[in-house]
XYZ file of C-alpha atoms in Angstrom:
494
model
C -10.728 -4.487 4.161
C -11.201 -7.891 2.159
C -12.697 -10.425 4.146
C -9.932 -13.105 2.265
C -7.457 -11.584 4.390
C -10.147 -12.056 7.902
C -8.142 -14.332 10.393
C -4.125 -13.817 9.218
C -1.916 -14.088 11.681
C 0.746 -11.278 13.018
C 3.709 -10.365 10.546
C 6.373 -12.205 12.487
C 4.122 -15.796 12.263
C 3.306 -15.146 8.965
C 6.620 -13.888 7.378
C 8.361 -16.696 9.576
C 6.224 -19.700 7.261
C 7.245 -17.345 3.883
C 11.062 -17.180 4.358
C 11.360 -20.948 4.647
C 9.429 -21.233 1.251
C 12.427 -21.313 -1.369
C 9.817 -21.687 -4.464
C 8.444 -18.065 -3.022
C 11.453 -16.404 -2.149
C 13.177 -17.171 -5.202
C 10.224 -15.839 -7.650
C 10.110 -12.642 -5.316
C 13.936 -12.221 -5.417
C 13.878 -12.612 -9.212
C 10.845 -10.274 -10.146
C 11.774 -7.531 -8.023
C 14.979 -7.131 -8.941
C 14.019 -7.223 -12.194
C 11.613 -4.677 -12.111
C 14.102 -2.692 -9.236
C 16.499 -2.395 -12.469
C 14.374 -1.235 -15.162
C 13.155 1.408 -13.385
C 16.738 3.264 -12.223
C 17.215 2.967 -15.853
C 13.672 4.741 -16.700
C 14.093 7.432 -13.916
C 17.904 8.560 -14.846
C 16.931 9.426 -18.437
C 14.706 12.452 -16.873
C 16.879 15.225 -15.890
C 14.394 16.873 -13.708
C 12.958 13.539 -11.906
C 13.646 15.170 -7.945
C 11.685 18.605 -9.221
C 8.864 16.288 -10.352
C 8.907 14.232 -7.346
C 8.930 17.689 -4.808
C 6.239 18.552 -7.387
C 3.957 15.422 -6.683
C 4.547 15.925 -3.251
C 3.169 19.404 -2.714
C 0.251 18.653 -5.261
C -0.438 15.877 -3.049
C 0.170 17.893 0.491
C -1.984 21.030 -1.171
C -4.926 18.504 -2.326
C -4.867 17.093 1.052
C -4.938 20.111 3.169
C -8.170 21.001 0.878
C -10.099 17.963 0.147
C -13.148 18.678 1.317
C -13.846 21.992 -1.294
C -12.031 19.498 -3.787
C -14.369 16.569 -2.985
C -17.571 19.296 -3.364
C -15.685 20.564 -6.896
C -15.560 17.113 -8.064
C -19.067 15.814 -7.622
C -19.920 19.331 -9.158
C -17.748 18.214 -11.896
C -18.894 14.407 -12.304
C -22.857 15.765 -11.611
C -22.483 18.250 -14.631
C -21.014 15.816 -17.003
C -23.965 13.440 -16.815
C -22.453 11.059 -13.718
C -23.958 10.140 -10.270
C -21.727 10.250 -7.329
C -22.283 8.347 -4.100
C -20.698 8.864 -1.047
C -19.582 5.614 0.853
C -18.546 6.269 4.334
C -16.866 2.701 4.768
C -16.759 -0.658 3.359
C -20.371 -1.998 4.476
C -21.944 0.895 2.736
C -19.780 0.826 -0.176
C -20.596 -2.649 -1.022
C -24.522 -1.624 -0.241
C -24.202 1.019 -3.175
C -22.629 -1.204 -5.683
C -25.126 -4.211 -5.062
C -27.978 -2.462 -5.319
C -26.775 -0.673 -8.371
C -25.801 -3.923 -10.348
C -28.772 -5.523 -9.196
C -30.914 -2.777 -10.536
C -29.924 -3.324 -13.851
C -30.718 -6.965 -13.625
C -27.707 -8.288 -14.159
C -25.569 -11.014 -12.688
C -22.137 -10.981 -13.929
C -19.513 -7.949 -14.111
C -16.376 -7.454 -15.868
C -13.903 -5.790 -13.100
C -11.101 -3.040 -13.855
C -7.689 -3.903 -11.545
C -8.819 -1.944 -8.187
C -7.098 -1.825 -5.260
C -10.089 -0.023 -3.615
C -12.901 -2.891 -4.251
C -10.250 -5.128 -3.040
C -9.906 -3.214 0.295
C -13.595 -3.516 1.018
C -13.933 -6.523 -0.250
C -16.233 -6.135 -3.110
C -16.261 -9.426 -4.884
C -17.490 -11.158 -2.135
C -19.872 -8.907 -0.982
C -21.307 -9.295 -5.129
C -21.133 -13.357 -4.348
C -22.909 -13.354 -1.503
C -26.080 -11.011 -4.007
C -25.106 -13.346 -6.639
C -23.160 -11.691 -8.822
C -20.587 -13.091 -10.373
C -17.289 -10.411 -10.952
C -14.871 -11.361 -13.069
C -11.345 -9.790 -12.931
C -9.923 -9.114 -16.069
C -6.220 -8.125 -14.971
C -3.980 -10.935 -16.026
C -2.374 -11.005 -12.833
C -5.582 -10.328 -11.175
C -6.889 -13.565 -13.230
C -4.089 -15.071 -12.171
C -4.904 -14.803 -8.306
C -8.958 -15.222 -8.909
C -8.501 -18.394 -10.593
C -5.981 -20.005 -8.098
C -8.352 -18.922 -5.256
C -5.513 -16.924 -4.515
C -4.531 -13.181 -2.827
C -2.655 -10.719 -4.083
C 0.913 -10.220 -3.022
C 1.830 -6.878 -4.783
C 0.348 -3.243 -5.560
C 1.514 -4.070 -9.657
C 1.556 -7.289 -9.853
C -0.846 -8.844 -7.600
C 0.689 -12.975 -8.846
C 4.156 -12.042 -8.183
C 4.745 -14.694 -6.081
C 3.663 -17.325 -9.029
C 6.073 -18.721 -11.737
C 5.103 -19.280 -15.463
C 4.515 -23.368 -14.199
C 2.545 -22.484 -11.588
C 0.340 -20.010 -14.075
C 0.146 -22.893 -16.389
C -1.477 -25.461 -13.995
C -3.680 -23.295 -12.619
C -5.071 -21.960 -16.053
C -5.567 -25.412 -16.811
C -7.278 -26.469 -14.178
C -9.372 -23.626 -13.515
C -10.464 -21.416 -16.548
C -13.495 -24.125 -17.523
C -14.999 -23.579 -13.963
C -14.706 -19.917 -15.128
C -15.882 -19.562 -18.660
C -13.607 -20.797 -21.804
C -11.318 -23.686 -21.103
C -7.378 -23.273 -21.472
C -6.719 -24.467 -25.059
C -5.296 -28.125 -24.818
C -1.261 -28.290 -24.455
C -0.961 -25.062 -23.351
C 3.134 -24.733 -22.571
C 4.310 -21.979 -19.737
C 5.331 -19.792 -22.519
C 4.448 -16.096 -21.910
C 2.849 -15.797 -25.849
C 0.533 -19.061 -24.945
C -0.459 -17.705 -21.481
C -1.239 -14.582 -22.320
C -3.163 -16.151 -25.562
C -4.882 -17.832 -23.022
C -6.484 -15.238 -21.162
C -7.191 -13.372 -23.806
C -9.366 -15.795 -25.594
C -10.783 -16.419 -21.890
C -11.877 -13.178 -21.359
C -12.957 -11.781 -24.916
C -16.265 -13.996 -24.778
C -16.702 -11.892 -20.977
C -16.070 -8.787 -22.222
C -18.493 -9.047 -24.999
C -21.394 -10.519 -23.252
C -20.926 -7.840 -19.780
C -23.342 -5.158 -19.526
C -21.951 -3.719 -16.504
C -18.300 -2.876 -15.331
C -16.651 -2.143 -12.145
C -13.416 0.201 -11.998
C -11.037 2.052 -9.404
C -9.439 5.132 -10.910
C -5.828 5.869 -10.182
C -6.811 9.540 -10.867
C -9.994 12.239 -10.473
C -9.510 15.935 -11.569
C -11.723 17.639 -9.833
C -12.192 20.847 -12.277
C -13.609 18.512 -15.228
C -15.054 15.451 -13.347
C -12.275 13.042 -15.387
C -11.418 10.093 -14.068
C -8.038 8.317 -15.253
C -6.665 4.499 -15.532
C -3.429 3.465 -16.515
C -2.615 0.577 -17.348
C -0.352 -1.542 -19.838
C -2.936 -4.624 -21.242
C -6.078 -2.798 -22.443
C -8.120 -5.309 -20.703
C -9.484 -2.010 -18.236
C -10.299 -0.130 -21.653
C -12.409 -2.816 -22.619
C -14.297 -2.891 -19.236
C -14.427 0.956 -19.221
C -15.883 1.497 -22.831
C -17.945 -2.331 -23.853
C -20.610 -2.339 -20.805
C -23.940 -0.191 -20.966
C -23.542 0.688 -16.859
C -19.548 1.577 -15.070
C -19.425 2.087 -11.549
C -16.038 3.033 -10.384
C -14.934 2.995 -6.853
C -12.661 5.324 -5.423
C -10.457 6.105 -2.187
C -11.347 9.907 -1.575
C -7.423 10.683 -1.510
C -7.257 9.812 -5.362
C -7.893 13.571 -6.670
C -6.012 16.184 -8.004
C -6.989 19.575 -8.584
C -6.348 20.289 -12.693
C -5.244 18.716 -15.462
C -2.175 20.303 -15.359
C -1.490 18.661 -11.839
C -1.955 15.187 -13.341
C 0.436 15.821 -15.732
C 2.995 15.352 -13.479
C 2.430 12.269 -12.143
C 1.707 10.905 -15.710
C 5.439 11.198 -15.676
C 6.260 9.576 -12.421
C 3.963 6.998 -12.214
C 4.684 4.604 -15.183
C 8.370 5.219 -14.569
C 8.065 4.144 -11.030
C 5.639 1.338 -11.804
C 6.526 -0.750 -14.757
C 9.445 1.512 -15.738
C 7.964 2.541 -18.459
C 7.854 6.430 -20.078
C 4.518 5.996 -20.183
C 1.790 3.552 -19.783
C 0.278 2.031 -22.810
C -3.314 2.693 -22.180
C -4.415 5.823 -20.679
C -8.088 6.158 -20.422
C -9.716 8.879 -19.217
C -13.801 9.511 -19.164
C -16.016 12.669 -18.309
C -19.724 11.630 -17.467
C -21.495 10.092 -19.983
C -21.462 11.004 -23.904
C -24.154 10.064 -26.098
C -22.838 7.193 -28.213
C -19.618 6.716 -26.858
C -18.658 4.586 -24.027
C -21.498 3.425 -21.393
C -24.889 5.386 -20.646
C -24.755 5.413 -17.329
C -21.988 6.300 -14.978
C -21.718 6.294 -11.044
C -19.252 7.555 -9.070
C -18.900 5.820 -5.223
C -16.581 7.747 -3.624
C -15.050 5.933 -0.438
C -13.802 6.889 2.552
C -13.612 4.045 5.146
C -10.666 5.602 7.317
C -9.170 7.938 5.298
C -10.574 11.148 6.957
C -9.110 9.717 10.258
C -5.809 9.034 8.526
C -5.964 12.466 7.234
C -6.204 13.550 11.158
C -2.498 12.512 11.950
C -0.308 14.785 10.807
C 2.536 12.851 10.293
C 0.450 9.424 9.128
C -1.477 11.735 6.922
C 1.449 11.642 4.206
C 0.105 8.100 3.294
C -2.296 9.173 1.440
C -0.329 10.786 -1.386
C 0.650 7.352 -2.188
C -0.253 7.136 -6.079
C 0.094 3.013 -5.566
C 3.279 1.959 -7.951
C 4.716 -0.105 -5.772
C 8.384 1.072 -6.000
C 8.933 0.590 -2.560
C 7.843 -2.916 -2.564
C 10.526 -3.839 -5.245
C 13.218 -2.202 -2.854
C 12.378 -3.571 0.499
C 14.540 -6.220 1.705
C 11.894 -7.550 4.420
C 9.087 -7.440 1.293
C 11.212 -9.249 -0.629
C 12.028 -12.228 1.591
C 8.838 -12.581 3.709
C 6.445 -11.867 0.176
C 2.716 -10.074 0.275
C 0.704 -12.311 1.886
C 2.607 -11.609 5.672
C 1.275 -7.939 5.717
C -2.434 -9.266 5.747
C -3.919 -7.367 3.277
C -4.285 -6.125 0.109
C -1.603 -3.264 0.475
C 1.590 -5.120 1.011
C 5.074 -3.706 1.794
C 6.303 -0.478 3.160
C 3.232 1.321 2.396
C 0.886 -1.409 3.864
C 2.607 -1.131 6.612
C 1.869 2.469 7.559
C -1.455 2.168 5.248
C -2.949 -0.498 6.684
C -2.856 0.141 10.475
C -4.117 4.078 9.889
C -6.742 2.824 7.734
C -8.026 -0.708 10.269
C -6.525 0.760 13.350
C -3.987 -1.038 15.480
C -6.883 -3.424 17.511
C -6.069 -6.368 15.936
C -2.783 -8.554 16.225
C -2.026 -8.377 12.284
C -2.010 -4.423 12.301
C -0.303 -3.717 15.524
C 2.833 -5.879 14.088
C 2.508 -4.067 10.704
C 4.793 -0.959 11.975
C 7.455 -3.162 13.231
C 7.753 -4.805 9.646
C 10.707 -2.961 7.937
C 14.183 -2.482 9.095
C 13.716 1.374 8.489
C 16.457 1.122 5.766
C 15.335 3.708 3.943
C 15.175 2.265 0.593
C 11.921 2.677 0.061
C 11.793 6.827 0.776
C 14.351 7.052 -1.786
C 12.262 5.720 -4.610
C 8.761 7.308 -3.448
C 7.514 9.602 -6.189
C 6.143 11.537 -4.054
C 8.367 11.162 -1.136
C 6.382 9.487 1.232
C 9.139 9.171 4.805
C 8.096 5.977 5.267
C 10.419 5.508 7.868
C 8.885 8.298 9.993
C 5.541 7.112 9.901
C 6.859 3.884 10.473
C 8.207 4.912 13.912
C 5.313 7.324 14.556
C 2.834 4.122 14.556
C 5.402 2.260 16.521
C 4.462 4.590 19.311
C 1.457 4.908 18.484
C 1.147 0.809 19.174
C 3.032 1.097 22.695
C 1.479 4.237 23.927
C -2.255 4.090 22.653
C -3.072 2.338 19.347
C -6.276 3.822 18.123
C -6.574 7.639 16.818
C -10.295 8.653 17.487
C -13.073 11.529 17.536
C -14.670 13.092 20.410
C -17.038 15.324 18.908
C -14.493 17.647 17.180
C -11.551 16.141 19.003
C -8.338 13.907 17.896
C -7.609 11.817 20.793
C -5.177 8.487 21.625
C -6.771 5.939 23.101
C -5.075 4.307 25.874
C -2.899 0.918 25.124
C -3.489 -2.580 26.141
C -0.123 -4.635 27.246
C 3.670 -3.525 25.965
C 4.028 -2.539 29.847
C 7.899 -3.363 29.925
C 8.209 -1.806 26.334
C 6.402 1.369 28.491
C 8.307 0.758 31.593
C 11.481 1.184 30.222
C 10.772 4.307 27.975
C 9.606 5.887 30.916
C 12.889 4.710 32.835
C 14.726 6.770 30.035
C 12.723 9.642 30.117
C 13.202 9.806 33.853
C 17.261 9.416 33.277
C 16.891 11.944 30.366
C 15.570 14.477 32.116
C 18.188 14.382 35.637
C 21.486 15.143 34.251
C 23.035 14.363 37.648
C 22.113 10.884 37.481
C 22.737 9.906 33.823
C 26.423 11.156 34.768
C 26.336 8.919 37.494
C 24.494 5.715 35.948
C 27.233 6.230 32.813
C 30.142 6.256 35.511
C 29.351 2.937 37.427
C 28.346 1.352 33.855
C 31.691 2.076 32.775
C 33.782 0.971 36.139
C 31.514 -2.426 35.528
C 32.404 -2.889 32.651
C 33.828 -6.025 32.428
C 30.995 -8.006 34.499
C 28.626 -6.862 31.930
C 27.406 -10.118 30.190
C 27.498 -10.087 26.145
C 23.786 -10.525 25.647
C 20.861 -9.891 27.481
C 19.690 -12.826 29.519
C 16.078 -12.723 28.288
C 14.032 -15.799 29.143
C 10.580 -16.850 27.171
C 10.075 -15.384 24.253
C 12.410 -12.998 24.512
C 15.387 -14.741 24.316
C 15.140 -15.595 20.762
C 15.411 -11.310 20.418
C 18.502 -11.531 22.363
C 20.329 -14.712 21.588
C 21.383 -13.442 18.169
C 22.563 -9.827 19.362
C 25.162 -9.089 21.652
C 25.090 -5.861 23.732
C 27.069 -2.903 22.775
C 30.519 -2.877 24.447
C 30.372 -0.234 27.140
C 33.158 2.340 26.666
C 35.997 2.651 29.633
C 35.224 6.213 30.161
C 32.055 8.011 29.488
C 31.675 10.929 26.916
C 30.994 13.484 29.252
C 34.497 13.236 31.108
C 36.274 12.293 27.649
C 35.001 15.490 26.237
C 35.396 17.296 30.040
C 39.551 15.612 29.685
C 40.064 16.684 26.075
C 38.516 19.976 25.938
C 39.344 20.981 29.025
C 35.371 22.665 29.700
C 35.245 23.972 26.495
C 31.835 23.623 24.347
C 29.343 23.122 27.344
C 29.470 19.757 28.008
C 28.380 18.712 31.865
């Protein structure tokens, strides 16, 4: 994924410097629950909002199970209508394909649509380092370019900003960057947005190539789809002579009746909205209209492994509106920038790690990052259980990391370390499995009872788990001989 994300320390470390920064928490606390609001209001007024959501889900699931004739469909598709598609198998190569494509058209510059995919690979630095200059045109995206920032949300990548903190940097930075702020420029929204409007208008004009995601690809007609709620993406998709769009592989759907569906749930989910106030969609190319030449660079970079898990697979129906960020109680106190990368939150968390693997510090913390509340597979609109693939990469982290291929093979890798985390599941399993003695070991726990000290005695590390959690009180008579006392036998128990 992006290389401004290379180096970040484990969640714990990195969520431990954000909660003690009270500027951070309290724009976090005050956005999301903003946007948390405004979107139970926009998702009671539809009667039918759990039929739509089981509805995303199975378009999703069905898509999934056949993406490979739907991949072949929609390069058909895109082929027919005048496009060229170009098949990245990870980052490296993806960056390869766009390079050499802007460079062939001898230009140095491009205007960029909001896209979570070039972020992932890392696209604007991989252009820097050609010497190409891309430019995002997102506000929020501007936002985080100008203050040599990264983004902290899936929506609103300069969540963690204030209006002050906007203004300073706008005025400071947007004459390294093109048109200067205008002098006096106030933190008023009007003024800001003013601001990077007149900022980007000269870019827009003057680009003759643009760089997109999608959010959506129907694979019968070759369409790709952005929403969005500036127009500032319209202008890059239309203005510029070349587009090259990026785009995860998971992003189709079959028809256009499929996407109408999540036309539904994803503005309501996202910015709470009944629907998002640009939708563009293009075909190809069309004489006259929009740019002549179109490319297509369809990326995979661990998603076909992803799609190997069978319960980690469910990730990739996530249509990226972020409603489980604005939920998450550990999202909203330790902010974006603790998940290490450019998918933040609950879905990060069980994104990230399937997508990087579990080798490095950052990702094998990532699954440990949520207090499997819930929250956040309640709002999914297109119920992603979270929580389940949360604990599936848990032990996936203590038993073996890394899912990987063996000719035609899945296999788990063996694990490095977590041997008392090991040690003691296997203890369980071993207690589990002998009635006998988990009668007996319940028995002398609960005739020792009182020597039993209130908290674990951890030393090292570990007592900072255990200092702030006192043991469960052991019961004065198991629940094998309560239920053998009460019932008399009756029911089965032994």
């Amino acid at each position: 994924m992006s290389g401004t994300f290379v180096g970040m320390p484990a969640f714990p470390k990195a969520a431990h410097e954000a909660v003690n920064n009270p500027t951070l928490r309290g724009n976090l606390r005050h956005a999301t629950h903003t946007i948390r609001a405004k979107r139970e209001k926009a998702v009671a007024e539809v009667s039918d909002w759990a039929e739509l959501r089981e509805a995303g889900k199975r378009i999703k699931d069905h898509t999934l199970r056949h993406l490979d004739d739907y991949l072949v469909q929609l390069e058909e598709s895109v082929t027919a209508a005048g496009g060229i598609v170009h098949w990245a198998a990870d980052a490296d190569e993806a960056n390869r394909i766009v390079t050499e494509l802007v460079k062939a058209t001898g230009e140095s510059e491009v205007v960029k649509v909001k896209s979570m995919a070039t972020q992932e690979i890392g696209l604007n630095e991989a252009l820097e380092e050609a010497g190409i200059h891309a430019y995002e045109t997102d506000l929020a995206e501007l936002i985080v370019q100008l203050g040599k920032d990264r983004p902290s949300h899936i929506l609103v990548p300069a969540i963690h900003r204030n209006r002050g903190e906007i203004r300073d940097i706008f005025a400071k930075e947007m004459s390294e960057w093109g048109r200067p702020a205008p002098e006096g420029l106030t933190d008023t929204p009007a003024e800001l947005a003013e601001a990077a409007r007149l900022h980007l208008r000269e870019k827009f004009l003057r680009a003759k190539v643009g760089v997109s995601g999608a959010n959506f690809m129907v694979a019968e007609t070759g369409t790709l789809v952005v929403v969005e709620s500036e127009g500032n993406g319209r202008m890059c998709l239309t203005l510029p002579e070349t587009l090259i769009s990026v785009v995860g592989i998971e992003k189709i759907v079959p028809t256009w009746q499929d996407l109408e569906v999540f036309l539904q749930t994803l503005p309501r989910s996202s910015t709470a909205e009944r629907m998002n106030p640009y939708t563009s969609t293009w075909t190809g190319t069309t004489d006259g209209d929009g740019p002549k030449t179109f490319h297509l660079v369809l990326l995979d970079n661990g998603r076909t492994d992803t799609l190997a898990d069978e319960v980690g697979r469910q990730a990739l129906r996530c249509i990226r509106c972020s409603a489980c960020l604005n939920v998450c109680p550990v999202y909203e106190r330790a902010g974006g920038h603790a998940y290490g990368s450019v998918y933040p939150g609950p879905i990060g968390a069980i994104l990230s790690p399937q997508l990087r693997g579990t080798a490095s510090e950052i990702d094998a913390s990532l699954p440990y990052a949520s207090s499997l509340c819930g929250a956040c597979y309640e709002v999914c609109p297109v119920a992603i259980d979270i929580p389940e693939v949360l604990v599936h990469l848990r032990e996936r982290v203590v038993q073996g990391g890394e899912v990987t291929r063996e000719g035609n093979k899945v296999v788990l890798k063996p694990a490095k370390g977590h041997a008392a985390e090991r040690a003691a599941m296997r203890a369980a399993r071993w207690a589990f499995a002998r009635p006998g003695a988990l009668r007996t070991g319940q028995r002398l726990a609960s005739r020792t009872r009182r020597l039993h000290p209130r908290s674990l005695p951890l030393p090292g590390p570990g007592k900072a788990w255990s200092a702030t959690r006192d043991l469960p009180p052991v019961p004065a008579e198991p629940f094998r001989d309560w239920w053998q006392r009460t019932q008399g036998g009756k029911g089965g128990a032994k």
